[in-house]
Short mmCIF file of C-alpha atoms in Angstrom, two decimals:
data_model
loop_
_atom_site.label_atom_id
_atom_site.label_comp_id
_atom_site.label_asym_id
_atom_site.label_seq_id
_atom_site.Cartn_x
_atom_site.Cartn_y
_atom_site.Cartn_z
CA MET N 85 5.95 -16.53 -28.27
CA ASP N 86 8.75 -16.43 -25.30
CA LYS N 87 9.86 -19.97 -24.93
CA GLY N 88 13.19 -20.72 -23.80
CA LYS N 89 13.06 -17.27 -21.96
CA THR N 90 13.16 -17.34 -18.25
CA VAL N 91 10.77 -15.28 -15.97
CA VAL N 92 11.11 -15.55 -12.64
CA VAL N 93 7.78 -15.13 -10.35
CA GLY N 94 7.60 -14.06 -6.85
CA LEU N 95 5.62 -16.91 -5.25
CA SER N 96 3.78 -16.13 -1.72
CA GLY N 97 1.74 -19.16 -1.24
CA GLY N 98 -1.28 -17.12 -2.50
CA VAL N 99 -3.42 -17.92 -5.61
CA ASP N 100 -3.23 -14.86 -7.40
CA SER N 101 1.06 -15.52 -7.42
CA ALA N 102 0.48 -19.05 -8.40
CA VAL N 103 -2.23 -18.83 -11.26
CA ALA N 104 0.38 -15.69 -12.43
CA ALA N 105 3.37 -18.49 -12.57
CA LEU N 106 0.81 -21.26 -13.90
CA LEU N 107 -0.18 -18.52 -16.92
CA LEU N 108 3.31 -17.36 -18.17
CA LYS N 109 4.07 -21.37 -18.19
CA GLN N 110 1.07 -22.01 -20.20
CA GLN N 111 2.45 -19.34 -22.73
CA GLY N 112 6.18 -21.13 -22.89
CA TRP N 113 8.43 -18.89 -20.85
CA ARG N 114 10.73 -21.02 -18.28
CA VAL N 115 9.18 -20.46 -15.10
CA LEU N 116 10.86 -20.65 -12.02
CA GLY N 117 9.38 -19.68 -8.22
CA LEU N 118 10.83 -17.06 -5.78
CA PHE N 119 9.66 -17.06 -2.13
CA MET N 120 10.97 -14.10 -0.92
CA LYS N 121 10.91 -14.14 3.09
CA ASN N 122 10.92 -10.29 4.42
CA TRP N 123 9.81 -11.05 7.89
CA GLU N 124 12.13 -13.15 10.25
CA ASP N 125 11.43 -11.23 13.50
CA ASP N 126 8.81 -13.35 15.11
CA ASP N 127 8.27 -16.57 12.77
CA THR N 128 6.85 -17.95 15.85
CA ASP N 129 4.05 -15.63 16.80
CA ALA N 130 0.08 -16.85 16.10
CA TYR N 131 -0.16 -13.86 13.66
CA CYS N 132 2.94 -14.74 10.74
CA SER N 133 2.37 -17.01 8.62
CA SER N 134 5.07 -17.27 6.68
CA ARG N 135 5.92 -20.95 7.71
CA GLN N 136 2.11 -22.14 5.96
CA ASP N 137 2.95 -20.06 3.06
CA LEU N 138 6.23 -21.51 2.37
CA ILE N 139 4.60 -24.98 2.65
CA ASP N 140 1.96 -23.92 0.03
CA VAL N 141 4.75 -22.62 -2.44
CA MET N 142 5.70 -25.43 -2.33
CA SER N 143 2.83 -27.01 -3.04
CA ILE N 144 2.15 -25.23 -6.21
CA ALA N 145 5.04 -25.52 -7.34
CA ASP N 146 5.12 -29.18 -7.39
CA SER N 147 1.37 -28.91 -8.93
CA ILE N 148 2.62 -26.55 -11.75
CA GLY N 149 5.99 -28.37 -12.39
CA ILE N 150 8.16 -25.26 -12.07
CA ASP N 151 11.72 -25.07 -9.36
CA VAL N 152 10.79 -22.88 -6.56
CA GLU N 153 14.33 -20.95 -4.54
CA VAL N 154 13.52 -19.47 -1.00
CA VAL N 155 15.94 -16.12 -0.53
CA ASN N 156 15.83 -14.16 2.98
CA PHE N 157 15.78 -10.62 2.14
CA ALA N 158 14.63 -10.00 5.78
CA SER N 159 17.72 -7.36 6.68
CA GLN N 160 17.24 -5.25 3.02
CA TYR N 161 13.42 -5.07 4.46
CA ARG N 162 14.20 -3.95 8.25
CA GLU N 163 17.06 -1.73 6.67
CA ARG N 164 15.14 0.53 3.91
CA VAL N 165 10.99 -0.42 4.53
CA PHE N 166 11.04 -0.86 8.49
CA ALA N 167 13.34 1.72 9.66
CA HIS N 168 11.42 4.14 7.69
CA PHE N 169 7.96 2.70 8.78
CA LEU N 170 9.26 3.39 12.61
CA ALA N 171 10.19 6.70 12.18
CA GLU N 172 7.66 8.07 10.14
CA TYR N 173 5.27 6.71 12.80
CA GLN N 174 7.29 8.46 15.55
CA ALA N 175 7.23 11.56 13.77
CA GLY N 176 3.52 12.04 13.99
CA ARG N 177 2.75 10.51 10.02
CA THR N 178 1.35 7.46 8.91
CA PRO N 179 3.51 5.66 6.27
CA ASN N 180 2.60 2.71 3.77
CA PRO N 181 4.79 0.53 3.89
CA ASP N 182 3.55 -1.92 1.22
CA VAL N 183 4.37 1.06 -1.27
CA LEU N 184 8.18 1.13 -0.49
CA CYS N 185 8.19 -2.75 -0.31
CA ASN N 186 7.27 -2.82 -3.56
CA SER N 187 9.63 -0.33 -5.22
CA GLU N 188 12.87 -1.26 -2.31
CA ILE N 189 12.24 -4.72 -2.24
CA LYS N 190 10.26 -6.55 -4.84
CA PHE N 191 11.18 -4.67 -7.89
CA SER N 192 14.88 -3.63 -6.75
CA ALA N 193 16.33 -6.88 -3.93
CA PHE N 194 14.32 -9.22 -5.89
CA LEU N 195 14.78 -7.83 -9.17
CA GLU N 196 18.69 -7.74 -8.88
CA HIS N 197 18.40 -11.36 -7.47
CA ALA N 198 16.75 -12.52 -10.46
CA LEU N 199 19.09 -11.02 -12.64
CA LYS N 200 21.97 -12.85 -11.19
CA ILE N 201 20.28 -16.32 -11.87
CA GLY N 202 19.58 -15.28 -15.31
CA ALA N 203 16.09 -14.00 -15.58
CA ASP N 204 14.57 -12.37 -18.65
CA ARG N 205 11.98 -10.85 -16.84
CA ILE N 206 10.62 -10.86 -13.55
CA ALA N 207 6.47 -11.30 -12.46
CA THR N 208 4.20 -10.92 -9.76
CA GLY N 209 0.44 -11.75 -8.98
CA HIS N 210 -0.47 -7.66 -8.71
CA TYR N 211 -3.46 -6.69 -10.27
CA ALA N 212 -2.23 -4.07 -12.42
CA GLY N 213 -0.64 -3.51 -15.73
CA VAL N 214 2.13 -2.45 -17.75
CA ARG N 215 2.53 -1.67 -21.55
CA GLU N 216 4.90 0.35 -24.05
CA PHE N 217 4.05 3.21 -25.51
CA GLN N 218 5.63 5.86 -27.42
CA GLY N 219 8.88 4.64 -26.41
CA ARG N 220 8.08 4.79 -22.28
CA PHE N 221 6.89 1.78 -20.34
CA GLN N 222 3.03 2.82 -18.87
CA LEU N 223 1.77 1.48 -15.26
CA LEU N 224 -1.67 0.61 -16.26
CA LYS N 225 -5.04 -0.13 -13.90
CA ALA N 226 -6.29 -3.74 -13.47
CA GLU N 227 -9.38 -4.45 -15.57
CA ASP N 228 -10.83 -5.74 -12.09
CA GLY N 229 -11.18 -2.21 -10.23
CA THR N 230 -11.70 -3.88 -7.27
CA LYS N 231 -8.70 -5.58 -7.03
CA ASP N 232 -6.54 -2.73 -8.59
CA GLN N 233 -2.85 -2.09 -7.04
CA SER N 234 -1.55 -0.27 -8.92
CA TYR N 235 -1.55 2.62 -6.26
CA PHE N 236 0.95 0.37 -4.64
CA LEU N 237 2.88 -0.09 -7.80
CA HIS N 238 3.21 3.77 -8.45
CA ARG N 239 7.07 4.15 -7.49
CA LEU N 240 8.18 1.99 -9.84
CA ASN N 241 10.68 3.72 -12.56
CA GLN N 242 11.27 3.04 -16.34
CA GLN N 243 13.90 0.20 -15.70
CA GLN N 244 11.87 -1.63 -13.34
CA LEU N 245 8.23 -1.62 -15.44
CA ALA N 246 10.49 -2.72 -18.51
CA MET N 247 11.46 -5.97 -16.67
CA SER N 248 7.78 -6.72 -15.17
CA LEU N 249 5.05 -8.68 -16.33
CA PHE N 250 1.81 -8.77 -14.47
CA PRO N 251 -0.26 -11.68 -16.03
CA LEU N 252 -3.49 -10.83 -14.04
CA ALA N 253 -3.62 -7.81 -15.31
CA GLY N 254 -6.86 -8.47 -17.69
CA LEU N 255 -8.15 -10.78 -15.22
CA TYR N 256 -11.43 -10.25 -12.98
CA LYS N 257 -10.33 -12.46 -9.94
CA ARG N 258 -13.28 -14.87 -9.94
CA GLU N 259 -11.54 -15.52 -13.05
CA VAL N 260 -8.15 -16.32 -11.37
CA ARG N 261 -9.86 -18.50 -8.89
CA ARG N 262 -11.52 -20.58 -11.24
CA ILE N 263 -8.18 -20.95 -13.39
CA ALA N 264 -6.48 -22.28 -10.26
CA GLU N 265 -9.48 -24.24 -9.59
CA THR N 266 -9.19 -26.00 -12.93
CA ALA N 267 -6.06 -26.56 -12.24
CA ALA N 268 -6.01 -28.01 -9.35
CA LEU N 269 -4.40 -25.99 -7.37
CA HIS N 270 -4.89 -26.53 -3.97
CA VAL N 271 -4.55 -22.52 -3.10
CA ALA N 272 -7.77 -21.75 -5.41
CA LEU N 273 -10.03 -20.90 -2.38
CA LYS N 274 -7.39 -19.67 0.06
CA LYS N 275 -8.68 -16.61 1.44
CA ASP N 276 -6.65 -13.29 0.79
CA SER N 277 -3.91 -11.75 2.96
CA THR N 278 -4.92 -8.14 4.78
CA GLY N 279 -2.66 -5.98 6.37
CA ILE N 280 0.61 -4.73 5.92
CA CYS N 281 3.00 -7.58 5.27
CA PHE N 282 5.01 -8.04 8.36
CA ILE N 283 2.09 -7.35 10.76
CA GLY N 284 -0.64 -9.31 9.34
CA GLU N 285 -3.77 -9.89 11.31
CA ARG N 286 -2.62 -8.96 15.02
CA PRO N 287 -3.79 -5.70 16.53
CA PHE N 288 -1.82 -2.73 15.19
CA LYS N 289 -1.29 -0.40 18.28
CA GLU N 290 0.10 -3.65 19.90
CA PHE N 291 2.09 -4.05 17.55
CA LEU N 292 3.86 -0.88 17.38
CA MET N 293 4.10 -0.79 21.12
CA ARG N 294 6.65 -3.19 21.17
CA TYR N 295 8.86 -0.78 18.91
CA LEU N 296 7.67 2.67 19.75
CA PRO N 297 7.27 2.95 23.41
CA ARG N 298 3.92 4.56 25.18
CA LYS N 299 3.82 7.92 26.15
CA GLN N 300 0.62 9.29 27.37
CA GLY N 301 -1.11 12.59 26.42
CA GLU N 302 -4.14 14.85 26.50
CA ILE N 303 -7.20 14.33 23.57
CA ARG N 304 -8.40 17.80 23.51
CA GLY N 305 -11.17 19.35 21.35
CA LEU N 306 -10.28 21.11 18.31
CA ASP N 307 -12.97 23.60 18.15
CA ASP N 308 -13.06 24.15 22.01
CA ASP N 309 -9.55 22.88 23.34
CA ARG N 310 -11.70 21.06 26.16
CA LEU N 311 -9.77 18.12 27.63
CA LEU N 312 -11.46 14.82 26.55
CA GLY N 313 -9.21 12.27 27.64
CA GLU N 314 -5.81 10.72 27.64
CA HIS N 315 -3.98 8.42 25.02
CA ASP N 316 -0.98 6.17 24.98
CA GLY N 317 1.07 7.80 22.20
CA VAL N 318 0.15 10.00 19.42
CA ALA N 319 1.78 7.58 16.88
CA TYR N 320 -0.91 5.03 17.79
CA HIS N 321 -3.05 7.30 15.91
CA THR N 322 -3.88 8.39 12.78
CA ILE N 323 -6.13 11.49 10.88
CA GLY N 324 -9.63 10.44 10.48
CA GLN N 325 -9.47 7.42 13.08
CA ARG N 326 -12.64 6.82 14.81
CA LYS N 327 -12.20 3.59 17.19
CA GLY N 328 -9.98 2.89 19.75
CA LEU N 329 -10.20 6.73 21.45
CA HIS N 330 -12.22 5.78 24.16
CA ILE N 331 -13.71 8.99 24.60
CA GLY N 332 -17.58 7.67 23.11
CA GLY N 333 -19.03 8.56 26.23
CA VAL N 334 -17.91 12.06 26.19
CA LYS N 335 -20.62 14.38 25.13
CA GLY N 336 -20.55 17.55 22.63
CA GLY N 337 -22.48 19.53 20.89
CA ARG N 338 -23.36 18.03 17.50
CA VAL N 339 -25.84 15.34 17.50
CA SER N 340 -26.98 13.30 14.51
CA GLU N 341 -30.31 13.17 13.04
CA SER N 342 -30.59 10.50 14.81
CA GLY N 343 -30.51 12.08 18.06
CA ASP N 344 -27.47 10.86 18.89
CA HIS N 345 -24.39 12.57 19.65
CA ASP N 346 -22.15 12.40 17.00
CA ALA N 347 -18.92 10.49 16.95
CA TRP N 348 -15.22 11.56 17.56
CA PHE N 349 -12.47 11.55 14.93
CA VAL N 350 -9.00 12.43 15.15
CA VAL N 351 -8.07 15.50 12.83
CA ARG N 352 -4.71 16.48 13.98
CA LYS N 353 -1.49 15.44 15.84
CA ASP N 354 0.48 17.35 17.91
CA VAL N 355 3.91 15.57 18.35
CA ALA N 356 6.25 18.83 20.22
CA SER N 357 3.16 18.81 22.73
CA ASN N 358 1.98 15.03 22.34
CA THR N 359 -1.50 16.22 21.87
CA LEU N 360 -4.17 14.96 20.03
CA TYR N 361 -7.16 16.57 18.71
CA VAL N 362 -10.44 15.64 17.98
CA VAL N 363 -13.84 16.84 16.12
CA GLN N 364 -17.48 15.60 16.43
CA GLY N 365 -18.96 14.43 12.94
CA HIS N 366 -17.93 12.34 10.19
CA ALA N 367 -18.68 15.67 8.14
CA HIS N 368 -16.69 18.41 10.22
CA PRO N 369 -15.15 21.00 7.96
CA ALA N 370 -11.55 20.52 9.71
CA LEU N 371 -11.76 17.03 7.97
CA LEU N 372 -12.12 18.21 4.40
CA ALA N 373 -9.64 19.77 2.69
CA GLU N 374 -9.59 20.72 -1.63
CA GLU N 375 -5.80 20.47 -2.00
CA LEU N 376 -2.95 19.29 -0.37
CA ARG N 377 0.96 19.39 -1.23
CA ALA N 378 3.43 16.34 -1.48
CA GLY N 379 7.07 15.37 -1.71
CA ASP N 380 9.45 12.80 -2.17
CA LEU N 381 7.90 12.60 -5.88
CA SER N 382 8.08 9.72 -8.12
CA TRP N 383 6.66 9.54 -12.06
CA VAL N 384 6.41 6.87 -13.71
CA ALA N 385 7.95 8.39 -16.83
CA GLY N 386 10.82 9.73 -15.70
CA GLU N 387 9.44 13.27 -15.42
CA PRO N 388 6.49 15.27 -14.04
CA PRO N 389 2.88 15.74 -15.71
CA HIS N 390 1.77 18.64 -17.26
CA THR N 391 0.01 20.87 -14.62
CA HIS N 392 -3.27 22.55 -15.33
CA TRP N 393 -4.65 19.57 -16.54
CA VAL N 394 -7.60 17.32 -15.35
CA TYR N 395 -6.33 14.17 -13.72
CA THR N 396 -7.41 11.71 -11.36
CA ALA N 397 -6.16 11.19 -7.86
CA ARG N 398 -6.52 8.66 -4.83
CA THR N 399 -5.09 9.76 -1.60
CA ARG N 400 -5.75 6.48 0.38
CA TYR N 401 -6.06 2.57 -1.22
CA ARG N 402 -9.55 2.15 -0.83
CA GLN N 403 -11.02 5.00 -2.51
CA ALA N 404 -12.60 6.11 -5.69
CA ASP N 405 -10.42 7.94 -8.12
CA ALA N 406 -11.14 12.02 -7.20
CA ALA N 407 -10.78 14.58 -9.89
CA CYS N 408 -8.01 17.05 -9.79
CA GLU N 409 -5.26 19.38 -11.11
CA ILE N 410 -1.51 19.73 -9.96
CA GLU N 411 -1.15 23.62 -9.81
CA HIS N 412 2.65 23.56 -9.56
CA VAL N 413 5.00 21.02 -9.68
CA ASP N 414 8.76 20.97 -9.49
CA ALA N 415 12.04 18.39 -8.02
CA GLY N 416 10.55 17.98 -4.63
CA THR N 417 6.80 18.65 -4.09
CA CYS N 418 3.29 19.29 -6.04
CA LEU N 419 0.42 20.75 -5.18
CA ILE N 420 -2.56 19.25 -6.14
CA ARG N 421 -6.05 20.75 -5.91
CA PHE N 422 -9.37 18.73 -6.07
CA ALA N 423 -12.60 19.72 -7.31
CA GLU N 424 -14.67 18.34 -4.40
CA PRO N 425 -12.75 18.36 -0.88
CA GLN N 426 -11.59 15.34 0.42
CA TRP N 427 -12.14 13.71 3.58
CA ALA N 428 -8.94 13.39 5.92
CA ILE N 429 -6.17 13.62 4.16
CA THR N 430 -2.74 11.80 5.65
CA PRO N 431 0.07 12.74 6.15
CA GLY N 432 2.52 10.40 5.46
CA GLN N 433 -0.01 8.56 3.23
CA SER N 434 0.89 8.39 -0.83
CA VAL N 435 -1.59 10.22 -3.59
CA VAL N 436 -1.32 8.87 -6.77
CA VAL N 437 -2.26 10.46 -9.72
CA TYR N 438 -3.75 8.88 -12.72
CA GLU N 439 -4.85 9.66 -16.51
CA SER N 440 -7.96 7.69 -17.40
CA ARG N 441 -6.81 4.02 -17.01
CA VAL N 442 -2.56 5.37 -16.62
CA CYS N 443 -0.90 5.75 -13.36
CA LEU N 444 1.48 8.67 -13.83
CA GLY N 445 3.06 7.85 -10.35
CA GLY N 446 2.68 10.62 -6.57
CA GLY N 447 4.28 11.17 -4.27
CA VAL N 448 3.85 11.22 -0.05
CA ILE N 449 1.82 13.85 1.47
CA VAL N 450 3.01 16.33 3.78
#
């Protein structure tokens, strides 16, 4: 029992973090809530929910009977996460800022602040687990595979995991909502937030255009270099993208079983010439790859896993685990080969490696 020990819980205003705080209080922890304000560029924007989220946090805290502190991490967020996000898009890559937000803000700036105010541990409503095994801490997949968020947490190190609690590790989402309803928490049925934390539900291209100016260029077919249309900037597009190309009426050689011409997909972005290359058909060979190279590596154990071992990996969050092996790894990069070709592997996204339920870490696809 952890009576008397203090845990600072990151409260977002949603049902997951609310139930995490409730469970820890029931376990005997002294619980303090902390609401992180990470974005303040457009608080009045219709897409920004931070004001309502804070109102919900205060209501949750009142229901559970805990104190809440509001801390502004906006400057750290802009410096450590958003600047990197823009630089990556400008370079033609597609970053995952939620991964960086976890390692740099939620489990770094937040953790530092929590320690200053006397925390013994921090906790969040993430669907993931942590355990100590043979003297090291392991990051685990959540019991609820449809909600597992270990992918976003793969950059956490031993020190961060040692201080972290994930109360929802063994729960399914439906159980979390049921616990909230039983406790009369008004957020029991609140809709889950989606999208990147600082963008929310707003149109993505419209948001990027605020920071990265339009730069019109050509859309060309990869197979025949045929001019198919124009784009507003390669930064606004990603590998595997189908919608928003405005070339649907352009006929090509590939015809689907229905008799219609196959859809076009982005397959390559040439930043130097500002050209977007597309191919026709979801199964086009240029969209498939059996291997990838990753850099900016981060291994949970503090050292790389064995090479030529059977693992699984994901090259994007909403993806089934794919069998693979690590062919080569050094301090800077690793080469991962898959048993089956993977679709639309995207530079800038994270590849995350697993051994059964254990998340080993990963890197950024180059």
